[in-house]
GROMACS .gro file of C-alpha atoms in nm:
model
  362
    1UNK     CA    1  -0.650  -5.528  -4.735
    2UNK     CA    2  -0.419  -5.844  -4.707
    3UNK     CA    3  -0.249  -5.632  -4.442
    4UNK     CA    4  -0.551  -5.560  -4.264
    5UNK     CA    5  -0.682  -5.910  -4.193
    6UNK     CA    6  -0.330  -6.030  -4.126
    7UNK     CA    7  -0.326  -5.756  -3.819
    8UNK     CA    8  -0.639  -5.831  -3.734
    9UNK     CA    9  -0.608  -6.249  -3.719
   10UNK     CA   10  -0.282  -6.180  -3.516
   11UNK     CA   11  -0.441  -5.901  -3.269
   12UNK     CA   12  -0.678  -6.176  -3.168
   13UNK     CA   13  -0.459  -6.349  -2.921
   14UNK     CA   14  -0.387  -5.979  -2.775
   15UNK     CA   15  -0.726  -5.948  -2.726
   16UNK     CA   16  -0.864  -6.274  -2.572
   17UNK     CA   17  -0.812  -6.174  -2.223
   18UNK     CA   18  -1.029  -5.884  -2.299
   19UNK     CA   19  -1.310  -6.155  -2.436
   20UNK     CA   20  -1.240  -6.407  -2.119
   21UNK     CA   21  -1.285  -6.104  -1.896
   22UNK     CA   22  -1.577  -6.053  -2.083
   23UNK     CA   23  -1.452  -5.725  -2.153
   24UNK     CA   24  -1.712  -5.431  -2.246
   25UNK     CA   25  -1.724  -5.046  -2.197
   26UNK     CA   26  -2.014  -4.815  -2.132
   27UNK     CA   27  -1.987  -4.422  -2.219
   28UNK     CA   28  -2.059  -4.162  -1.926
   29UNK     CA   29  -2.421  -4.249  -1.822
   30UNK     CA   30  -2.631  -4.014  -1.591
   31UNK     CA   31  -2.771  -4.165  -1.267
   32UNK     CA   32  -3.032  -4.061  -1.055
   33UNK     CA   33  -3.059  -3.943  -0.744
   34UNK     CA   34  -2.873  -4.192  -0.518
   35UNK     CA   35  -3.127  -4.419  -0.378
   36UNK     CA   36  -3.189  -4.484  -0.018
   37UNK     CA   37  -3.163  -4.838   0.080
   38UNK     CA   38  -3.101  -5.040   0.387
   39UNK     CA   39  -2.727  -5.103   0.517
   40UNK     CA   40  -2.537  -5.399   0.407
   41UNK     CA   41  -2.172  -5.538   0.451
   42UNK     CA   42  -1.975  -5.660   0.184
   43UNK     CA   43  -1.899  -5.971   0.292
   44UNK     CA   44  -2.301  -5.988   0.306
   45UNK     CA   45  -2.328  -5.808  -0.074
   46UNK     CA   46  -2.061  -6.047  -0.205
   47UNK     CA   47  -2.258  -6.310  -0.085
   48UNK     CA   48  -2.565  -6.228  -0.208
   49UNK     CA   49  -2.401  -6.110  -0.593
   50UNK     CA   50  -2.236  -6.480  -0.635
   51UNK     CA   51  -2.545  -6.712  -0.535
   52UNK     CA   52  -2.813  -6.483  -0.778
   53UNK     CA   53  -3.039  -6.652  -1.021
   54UNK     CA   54  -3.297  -6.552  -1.254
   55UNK     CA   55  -3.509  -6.752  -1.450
   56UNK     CA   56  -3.460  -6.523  -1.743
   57UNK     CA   57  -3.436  -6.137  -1.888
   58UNK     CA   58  -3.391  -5.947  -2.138
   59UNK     CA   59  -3.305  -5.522  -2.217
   60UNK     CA   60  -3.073  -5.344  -2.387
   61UNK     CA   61  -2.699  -5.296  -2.298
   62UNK     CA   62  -2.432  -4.997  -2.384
   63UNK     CA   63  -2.124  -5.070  -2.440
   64UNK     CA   64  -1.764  -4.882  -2.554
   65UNK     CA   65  -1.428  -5.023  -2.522
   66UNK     CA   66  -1.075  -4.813  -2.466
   67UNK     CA   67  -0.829  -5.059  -2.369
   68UNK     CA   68  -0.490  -4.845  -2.552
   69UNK     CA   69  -0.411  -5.048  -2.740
   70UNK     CA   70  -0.105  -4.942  -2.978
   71UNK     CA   71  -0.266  -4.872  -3.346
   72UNK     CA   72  -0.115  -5.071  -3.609
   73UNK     CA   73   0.087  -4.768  -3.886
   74UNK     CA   74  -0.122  -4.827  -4.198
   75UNK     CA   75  -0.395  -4.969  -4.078
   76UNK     CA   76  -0.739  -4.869  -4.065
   77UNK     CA   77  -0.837  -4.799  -3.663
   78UNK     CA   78  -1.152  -4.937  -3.713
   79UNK     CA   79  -1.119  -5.274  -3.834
   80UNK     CA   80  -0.760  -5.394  -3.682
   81UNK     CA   81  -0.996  -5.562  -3.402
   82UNK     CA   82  -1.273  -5.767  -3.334
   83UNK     CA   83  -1.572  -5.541  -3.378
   84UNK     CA   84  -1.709  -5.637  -3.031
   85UNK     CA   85  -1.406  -5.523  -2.842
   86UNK     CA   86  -1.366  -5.192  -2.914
   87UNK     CA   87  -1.570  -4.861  -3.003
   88UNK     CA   88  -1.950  -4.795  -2.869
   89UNK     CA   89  -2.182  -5.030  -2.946
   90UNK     CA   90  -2.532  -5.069  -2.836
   91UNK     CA   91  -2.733  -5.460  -2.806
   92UNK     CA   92  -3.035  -5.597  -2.739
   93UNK     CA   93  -2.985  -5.896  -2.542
   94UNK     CA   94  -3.254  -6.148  -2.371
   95UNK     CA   95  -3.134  -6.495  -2.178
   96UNK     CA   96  -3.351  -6.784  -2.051
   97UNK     CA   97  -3.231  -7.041  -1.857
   98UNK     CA   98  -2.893  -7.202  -1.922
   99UNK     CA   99  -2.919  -7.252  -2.247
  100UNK     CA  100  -3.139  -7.018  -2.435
  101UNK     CA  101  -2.982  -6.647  -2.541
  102UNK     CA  102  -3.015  -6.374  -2.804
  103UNK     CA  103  -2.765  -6.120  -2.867
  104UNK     CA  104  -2.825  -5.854  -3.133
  105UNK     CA  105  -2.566  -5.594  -3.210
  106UNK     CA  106  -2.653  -5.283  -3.391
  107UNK     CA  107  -2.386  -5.138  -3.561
  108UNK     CA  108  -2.439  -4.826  -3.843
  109UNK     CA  109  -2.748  -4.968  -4.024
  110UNK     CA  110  -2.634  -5.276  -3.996
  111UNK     CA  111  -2.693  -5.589  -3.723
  112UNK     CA  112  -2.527  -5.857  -3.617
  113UNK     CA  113  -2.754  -6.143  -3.420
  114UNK     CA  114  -2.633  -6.465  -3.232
  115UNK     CA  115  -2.898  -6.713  -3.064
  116UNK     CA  116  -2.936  -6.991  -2.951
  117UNK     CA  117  -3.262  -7.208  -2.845
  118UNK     CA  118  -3.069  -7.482  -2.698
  119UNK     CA  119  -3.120  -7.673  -3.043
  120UNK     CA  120  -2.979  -7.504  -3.257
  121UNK     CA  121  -2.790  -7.155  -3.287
  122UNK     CA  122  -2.729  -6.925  -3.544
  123UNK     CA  123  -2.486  -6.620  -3.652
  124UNK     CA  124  -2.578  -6.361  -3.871
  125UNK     CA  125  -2.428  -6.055  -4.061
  126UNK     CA  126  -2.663  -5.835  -4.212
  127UNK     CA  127  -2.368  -5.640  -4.377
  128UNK     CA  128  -2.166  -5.940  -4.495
  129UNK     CA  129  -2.580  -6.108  -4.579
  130UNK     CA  130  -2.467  -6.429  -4.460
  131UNK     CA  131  -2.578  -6.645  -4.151
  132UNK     CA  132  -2.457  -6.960  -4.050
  133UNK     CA  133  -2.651  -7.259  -3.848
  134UNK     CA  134  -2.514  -7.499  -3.631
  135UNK     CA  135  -2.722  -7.761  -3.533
  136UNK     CA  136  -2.632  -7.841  -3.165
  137UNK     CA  137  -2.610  -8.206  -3.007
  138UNK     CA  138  -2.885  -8.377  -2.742
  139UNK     CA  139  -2.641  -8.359  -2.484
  140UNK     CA  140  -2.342  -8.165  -2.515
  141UNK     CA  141  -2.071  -8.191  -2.255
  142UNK     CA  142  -2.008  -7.818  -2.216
  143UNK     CA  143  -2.205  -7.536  -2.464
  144UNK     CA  144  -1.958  -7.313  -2.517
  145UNK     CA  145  -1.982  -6.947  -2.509
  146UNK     CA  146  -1.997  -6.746  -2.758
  147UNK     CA  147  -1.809  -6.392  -2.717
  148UNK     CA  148  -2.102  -6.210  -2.770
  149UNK     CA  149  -2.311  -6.363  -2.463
  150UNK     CA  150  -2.010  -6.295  -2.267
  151UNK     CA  151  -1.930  -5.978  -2.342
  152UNK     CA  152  -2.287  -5.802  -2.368
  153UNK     CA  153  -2.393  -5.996  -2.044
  154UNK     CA  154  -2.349  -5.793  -1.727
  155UNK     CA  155  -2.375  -6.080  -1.525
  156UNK     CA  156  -2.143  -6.299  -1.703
  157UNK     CA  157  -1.873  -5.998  -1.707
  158UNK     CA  158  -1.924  -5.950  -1.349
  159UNK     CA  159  -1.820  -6.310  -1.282
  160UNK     CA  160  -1.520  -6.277  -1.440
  161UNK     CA  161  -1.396  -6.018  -1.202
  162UNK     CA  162  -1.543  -6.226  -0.898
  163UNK     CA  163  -1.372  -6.498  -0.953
  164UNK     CA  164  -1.049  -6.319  -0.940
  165UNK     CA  165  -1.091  -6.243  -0.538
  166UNK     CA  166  -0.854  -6.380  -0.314
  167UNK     CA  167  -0.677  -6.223   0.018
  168UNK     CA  168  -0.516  -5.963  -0.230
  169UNK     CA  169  -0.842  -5.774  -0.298
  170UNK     CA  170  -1.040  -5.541  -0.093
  171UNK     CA  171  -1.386  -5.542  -0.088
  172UNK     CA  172  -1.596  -5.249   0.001
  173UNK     CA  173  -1.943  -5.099  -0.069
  174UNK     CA  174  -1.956  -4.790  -0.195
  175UNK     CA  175  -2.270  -4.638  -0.192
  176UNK     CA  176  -2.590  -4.668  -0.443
  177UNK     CA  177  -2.708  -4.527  -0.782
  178UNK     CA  178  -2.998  -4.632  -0.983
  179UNK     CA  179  -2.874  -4.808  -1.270
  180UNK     CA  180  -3.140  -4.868  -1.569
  181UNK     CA  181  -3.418  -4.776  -1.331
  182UNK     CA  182  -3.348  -4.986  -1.088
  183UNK     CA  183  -3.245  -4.921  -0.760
  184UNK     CA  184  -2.849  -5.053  -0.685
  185UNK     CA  185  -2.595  -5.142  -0.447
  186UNK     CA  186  -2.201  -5.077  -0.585
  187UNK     CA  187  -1.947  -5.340  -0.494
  188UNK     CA  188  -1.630  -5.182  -0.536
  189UNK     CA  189  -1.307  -5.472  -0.560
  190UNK     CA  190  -0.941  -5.284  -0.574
  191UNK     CA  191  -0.656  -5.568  -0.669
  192UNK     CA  192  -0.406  -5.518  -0.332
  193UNK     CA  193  -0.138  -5.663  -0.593
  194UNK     CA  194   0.085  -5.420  -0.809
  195UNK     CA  195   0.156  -5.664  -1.039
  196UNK     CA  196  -0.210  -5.580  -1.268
  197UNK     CA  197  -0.286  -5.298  -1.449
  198UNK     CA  198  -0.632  -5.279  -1.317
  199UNK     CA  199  -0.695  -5.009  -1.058
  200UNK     CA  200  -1.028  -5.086  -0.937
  201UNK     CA  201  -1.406  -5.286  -1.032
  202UNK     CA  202  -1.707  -5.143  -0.961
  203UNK     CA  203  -2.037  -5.390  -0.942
  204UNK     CA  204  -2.378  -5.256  -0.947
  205UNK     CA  205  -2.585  -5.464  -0.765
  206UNK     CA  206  -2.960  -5.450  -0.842
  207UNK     CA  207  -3.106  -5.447  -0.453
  208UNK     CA  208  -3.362  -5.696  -0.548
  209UNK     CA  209  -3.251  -5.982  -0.765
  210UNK     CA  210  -2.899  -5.906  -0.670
  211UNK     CA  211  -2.782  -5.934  -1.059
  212UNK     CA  212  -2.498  -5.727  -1.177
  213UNK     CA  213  -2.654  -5.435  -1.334
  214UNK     CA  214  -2.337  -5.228  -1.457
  215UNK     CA  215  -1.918  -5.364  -1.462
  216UNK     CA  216  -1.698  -5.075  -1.458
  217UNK     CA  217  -1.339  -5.114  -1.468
  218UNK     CA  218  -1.065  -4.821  -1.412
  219UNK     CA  219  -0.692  -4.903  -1.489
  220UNK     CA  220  -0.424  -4.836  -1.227
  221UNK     CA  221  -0.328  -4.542  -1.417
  222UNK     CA  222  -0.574  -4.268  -1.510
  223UNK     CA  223  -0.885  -4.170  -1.433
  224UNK     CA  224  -1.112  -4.250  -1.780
  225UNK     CA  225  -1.299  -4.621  -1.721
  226UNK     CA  226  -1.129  -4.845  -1.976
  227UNK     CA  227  -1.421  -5.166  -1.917
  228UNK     CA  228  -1.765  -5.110  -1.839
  229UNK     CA  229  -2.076  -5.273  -1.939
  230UNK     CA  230  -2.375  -5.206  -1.802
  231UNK     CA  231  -2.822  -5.241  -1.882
  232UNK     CA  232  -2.990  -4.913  -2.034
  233UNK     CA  233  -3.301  -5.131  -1.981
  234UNK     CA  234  -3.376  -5.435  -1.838
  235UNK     CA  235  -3.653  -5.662  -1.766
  236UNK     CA  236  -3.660  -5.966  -1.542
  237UNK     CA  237  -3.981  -6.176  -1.700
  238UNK     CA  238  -3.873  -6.476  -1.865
  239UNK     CA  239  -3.887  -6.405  -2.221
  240UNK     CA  240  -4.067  -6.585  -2.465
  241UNK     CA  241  -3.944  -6.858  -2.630
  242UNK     CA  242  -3.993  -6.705  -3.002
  243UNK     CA  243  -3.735  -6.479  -2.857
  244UNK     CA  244  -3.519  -6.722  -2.979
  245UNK     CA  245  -3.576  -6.843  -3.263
  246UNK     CA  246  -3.419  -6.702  -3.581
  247UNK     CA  247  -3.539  -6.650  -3.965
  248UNK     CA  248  -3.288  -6.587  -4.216
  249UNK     CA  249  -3.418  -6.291  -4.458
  250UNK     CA  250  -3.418  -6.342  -4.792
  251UNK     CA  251  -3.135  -6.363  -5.037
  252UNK     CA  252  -2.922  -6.439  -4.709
  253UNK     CA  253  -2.654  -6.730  -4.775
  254UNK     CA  254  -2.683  -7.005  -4.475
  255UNK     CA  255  -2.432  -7.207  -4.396
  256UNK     CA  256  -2.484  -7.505  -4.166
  257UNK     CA  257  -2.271  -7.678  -3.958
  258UNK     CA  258  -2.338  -8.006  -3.732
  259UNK     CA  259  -2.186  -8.012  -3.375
  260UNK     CA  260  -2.094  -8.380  -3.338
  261UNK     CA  261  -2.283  -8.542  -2.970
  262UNK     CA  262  -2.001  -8.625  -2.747
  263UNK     CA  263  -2.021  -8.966  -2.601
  264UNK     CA  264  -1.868  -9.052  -2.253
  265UNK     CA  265  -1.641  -9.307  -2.266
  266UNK     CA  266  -1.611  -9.615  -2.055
  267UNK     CA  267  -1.341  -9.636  -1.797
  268UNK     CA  268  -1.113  -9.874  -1.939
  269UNK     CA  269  -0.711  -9.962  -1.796
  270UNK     CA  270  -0.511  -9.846  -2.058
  271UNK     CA  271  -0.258 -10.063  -2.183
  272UNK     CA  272   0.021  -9.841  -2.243
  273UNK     CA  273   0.036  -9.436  -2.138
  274UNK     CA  274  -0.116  -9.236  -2.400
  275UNK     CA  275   0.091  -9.065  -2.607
  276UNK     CA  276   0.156  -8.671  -2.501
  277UNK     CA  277  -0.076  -8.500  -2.709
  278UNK     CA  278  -0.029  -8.281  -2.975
  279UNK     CA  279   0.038  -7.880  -2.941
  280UNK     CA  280  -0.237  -7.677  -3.011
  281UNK     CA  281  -0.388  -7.355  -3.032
  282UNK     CA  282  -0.560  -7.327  -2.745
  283UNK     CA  283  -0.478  -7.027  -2.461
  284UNK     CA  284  -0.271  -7.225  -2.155
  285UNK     CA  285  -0.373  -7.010  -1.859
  286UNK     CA  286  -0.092  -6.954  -1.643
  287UNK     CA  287  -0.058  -6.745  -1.287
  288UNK     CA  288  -0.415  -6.697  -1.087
  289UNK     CA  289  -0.632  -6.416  -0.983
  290UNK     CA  290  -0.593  -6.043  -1.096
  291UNK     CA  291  -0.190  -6.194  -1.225
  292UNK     CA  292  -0.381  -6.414  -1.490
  293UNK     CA  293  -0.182  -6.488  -1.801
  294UNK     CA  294  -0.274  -6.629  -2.122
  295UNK     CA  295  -0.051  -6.786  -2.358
  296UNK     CA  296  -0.100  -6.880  -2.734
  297UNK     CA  297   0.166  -7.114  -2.926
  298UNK     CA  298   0.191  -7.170  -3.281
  299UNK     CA  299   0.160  -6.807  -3.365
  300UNK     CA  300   0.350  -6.718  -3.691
  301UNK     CA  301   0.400  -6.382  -3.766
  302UNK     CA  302   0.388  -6.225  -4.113
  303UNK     CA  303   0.722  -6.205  -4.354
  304UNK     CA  304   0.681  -5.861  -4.494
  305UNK     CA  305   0.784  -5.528  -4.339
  306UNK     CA  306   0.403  -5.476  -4.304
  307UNK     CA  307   0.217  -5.238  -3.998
  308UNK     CA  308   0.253  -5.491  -3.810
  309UNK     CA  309   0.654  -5.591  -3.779
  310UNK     CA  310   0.694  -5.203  -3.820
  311UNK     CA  311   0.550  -5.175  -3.485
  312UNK     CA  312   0.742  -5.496  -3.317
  313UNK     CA  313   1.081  -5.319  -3.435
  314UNK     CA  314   1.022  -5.027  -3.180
  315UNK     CA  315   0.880  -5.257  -2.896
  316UNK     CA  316   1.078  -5.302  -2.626
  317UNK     CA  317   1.316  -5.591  -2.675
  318UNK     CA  318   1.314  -5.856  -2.341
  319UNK     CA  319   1.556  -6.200  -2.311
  320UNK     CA  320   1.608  -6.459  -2.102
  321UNK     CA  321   1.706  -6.806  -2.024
  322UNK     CA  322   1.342  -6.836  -2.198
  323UNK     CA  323   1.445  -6.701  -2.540
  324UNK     CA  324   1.364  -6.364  -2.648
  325UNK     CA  325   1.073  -6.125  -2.766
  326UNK     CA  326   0.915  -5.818  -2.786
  327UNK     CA  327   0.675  -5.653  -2.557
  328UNK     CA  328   0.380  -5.458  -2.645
  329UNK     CA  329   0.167  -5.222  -2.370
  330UNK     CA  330  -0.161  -5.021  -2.313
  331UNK     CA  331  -0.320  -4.920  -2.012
  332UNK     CA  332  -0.490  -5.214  -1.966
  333UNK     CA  333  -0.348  -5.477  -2.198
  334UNK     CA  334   0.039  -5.623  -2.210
  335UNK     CA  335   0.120  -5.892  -2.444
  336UNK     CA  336   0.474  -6.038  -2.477
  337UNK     CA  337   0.546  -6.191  -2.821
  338UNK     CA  338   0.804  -6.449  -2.849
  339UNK     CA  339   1.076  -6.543  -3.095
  340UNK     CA  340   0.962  -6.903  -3.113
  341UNK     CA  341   0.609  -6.824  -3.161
  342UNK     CA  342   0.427  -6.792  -2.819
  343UNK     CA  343   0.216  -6.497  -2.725
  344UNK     CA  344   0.153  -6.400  -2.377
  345UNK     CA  345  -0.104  -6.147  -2.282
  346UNK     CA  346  -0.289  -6.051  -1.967
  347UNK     CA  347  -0.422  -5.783  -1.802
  348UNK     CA  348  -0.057  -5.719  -1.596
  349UNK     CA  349   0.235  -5.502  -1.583
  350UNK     CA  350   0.479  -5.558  -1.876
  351UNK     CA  351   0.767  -5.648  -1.614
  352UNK     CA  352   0.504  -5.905  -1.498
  353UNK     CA  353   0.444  -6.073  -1.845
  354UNK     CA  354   0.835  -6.067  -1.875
  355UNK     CA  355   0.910  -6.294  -1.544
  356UNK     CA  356   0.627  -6.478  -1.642
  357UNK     CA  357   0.798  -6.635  -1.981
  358UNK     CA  358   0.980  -6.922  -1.812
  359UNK     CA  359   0.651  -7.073  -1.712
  360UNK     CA  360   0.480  -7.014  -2.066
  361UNK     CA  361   0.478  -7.374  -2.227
  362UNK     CA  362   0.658  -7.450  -2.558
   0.00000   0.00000   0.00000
């Protein structure tokens, strides 16, 4: 067990570039009849995809994740990662506005729900039967985003991929399909750069709002989608706002937490420079577009000959005038693990990640 949650607290950093791509997969799903609509560019498509707003929705999204990653010797497949980012899954999601959103994941007879009414949000495990409440400030500076919303929201995942365009993608439309019920426009983006293992993006436009309706990715390699999320229902009406709101059942243990308000702060000349500050745990993003790296410092890796080292002694080796470490692949994930504790991971090529090190920050 001890090995377990060790593999599982170190596979996170592997696996954050899946959750900032908002990473989700859909299984095969049978369309319709292509739909006829009217022409449109994909310059004009593009446009239309990055300005759309809704006031709300709500339906229920399928996802499955197969990123390859390596399996850890020993260790139980289905719990060396985060529960979100791999296997089938199926959610009930609604969103309101900026601030309100529901996600409920239904797992084997058991549910997992995260909402938030702009108050206050909550987290609950009907299989551990615990929930936890965090009270949110007046006026945060910047809500953030909880994994679920991100990945079990097609439009959120879709932005991820959007914001990667530069002159090294092409853009093209590739036909329609009727995704959910709704008619739909696909967006294809292929990266022009060899340097990512992703081969190609496919946006389903909904031809009326213009919301992403389906993501599917397909690495550079193979012909199996490795990311896709997409609606099995949707609605656009705003849901209500008792959507929102959450009851612990009984016999649950609550835990509650207090985000402190964050208070602006005069401008003031400082007296002296401020001191540099202290190294963290937070992901430095390094590179830009589809070559986006992440890197994680601090990470300490266990003693033992556990699952883990066993499979870091037959990963390829890589030095430089960076140091040393070892490099671990998939088809869609590469993440370089350092000597001195850093962890690099993106969705690139492994001889990528390597000329990548000197820029990873100590």
């Amino acid at each position: 067990m001890a090995a377990t949650r060790r593999g599982r607290r170190w596979l996170v950093p592997v696996t954050a570039v899946a959750v900032v791509a908002g990473v989700g997969a859909l299984g095969p799903v049978v369309a319709d009849a292509s739909p006829d609509l009217p022409g449109i560019t994909a310059q004009d498509l593009l446009a239309k995809v990055q300005t759309a707003k809704v006031d709300g929705l709500s339906g229920t999204v399928r996802s499955a994740t197969d990123l390859g990653l390596p399996a850890l010797p020993g260790v139980d497949g289905a719990n060396q990662l985060p529960d979100l980012l791999t296997g089938e899954h199926t959610a009930r999601v609604a969103f309101a506005g900026p601030d309100k959103a529901r996600v409920s994941v239904l797992d084997d007879m058991a549910e997992r729900v995260w909402t938030t009414d702009g108050k206050s949000a909550w987290a609950y495990d009907s299989a551990e039967r615990e929930a936890v409440k965090l009270t949110l400030p007046a006026r945060p500076a910047k809500p953030e985003v909880a994994p679920e919303k991100e990945a079990y929201d097609p439009q959120a995942v879709a932005k991820k991929f959007l914001a990667a365009i530069d002159p090294s993608t092409a853009v093209d439309v590739t036909g329609t399909e009727s995704v959910a019920g709704r008619d739909a426009y696909k967006l294809r983006l292929v990266p022009k750069t060899d340097k990512t293992t992703v081969g190609s993006v496919t946006l389903a436009i909904d031809a009326k709002t213009w919301v992403p309706l389906e993501v599917t990715v397909l690495p550079r390699t193979g012909k199996n989608p490795t990311v896709q999320v997409g609606f099995e229902s949707v609605s656009f009406d705003v849901p209500a706002a008792s959507t929102f709101a959450f009851t612990p059942p009984a016999g649950v243990k609550v835990t509650e937490k207090k985000l402190p308000a964050i208070t602006p702060k005069k401008h003031e000349t400082p007296k002296a420079l401020p001191k540099k500050p202290a190294a963290d745990d937070r992901p430095t993003v390094i590179g830009q577009g589809w070559e986006t790296i992440a890197v994680v410092r601090g990470v300490k890796l266990p003693a033992d000959n556990g699952p883990l080292n066993q499979l870091l002694a037959n990963a390829r080796t890589v030095e430089g005038s960076w140091g040393s470490g070892k490099i671990l692949t998939s088809k869609m994930v590469s993440a370089l693990i350092t000597d001195d504790g850093r962890v690099l991971v993106g969705l690139v090529t492994a001889d990528t990640l390597a000329a990548a090190a000197p820029l990873a920050p100590r």
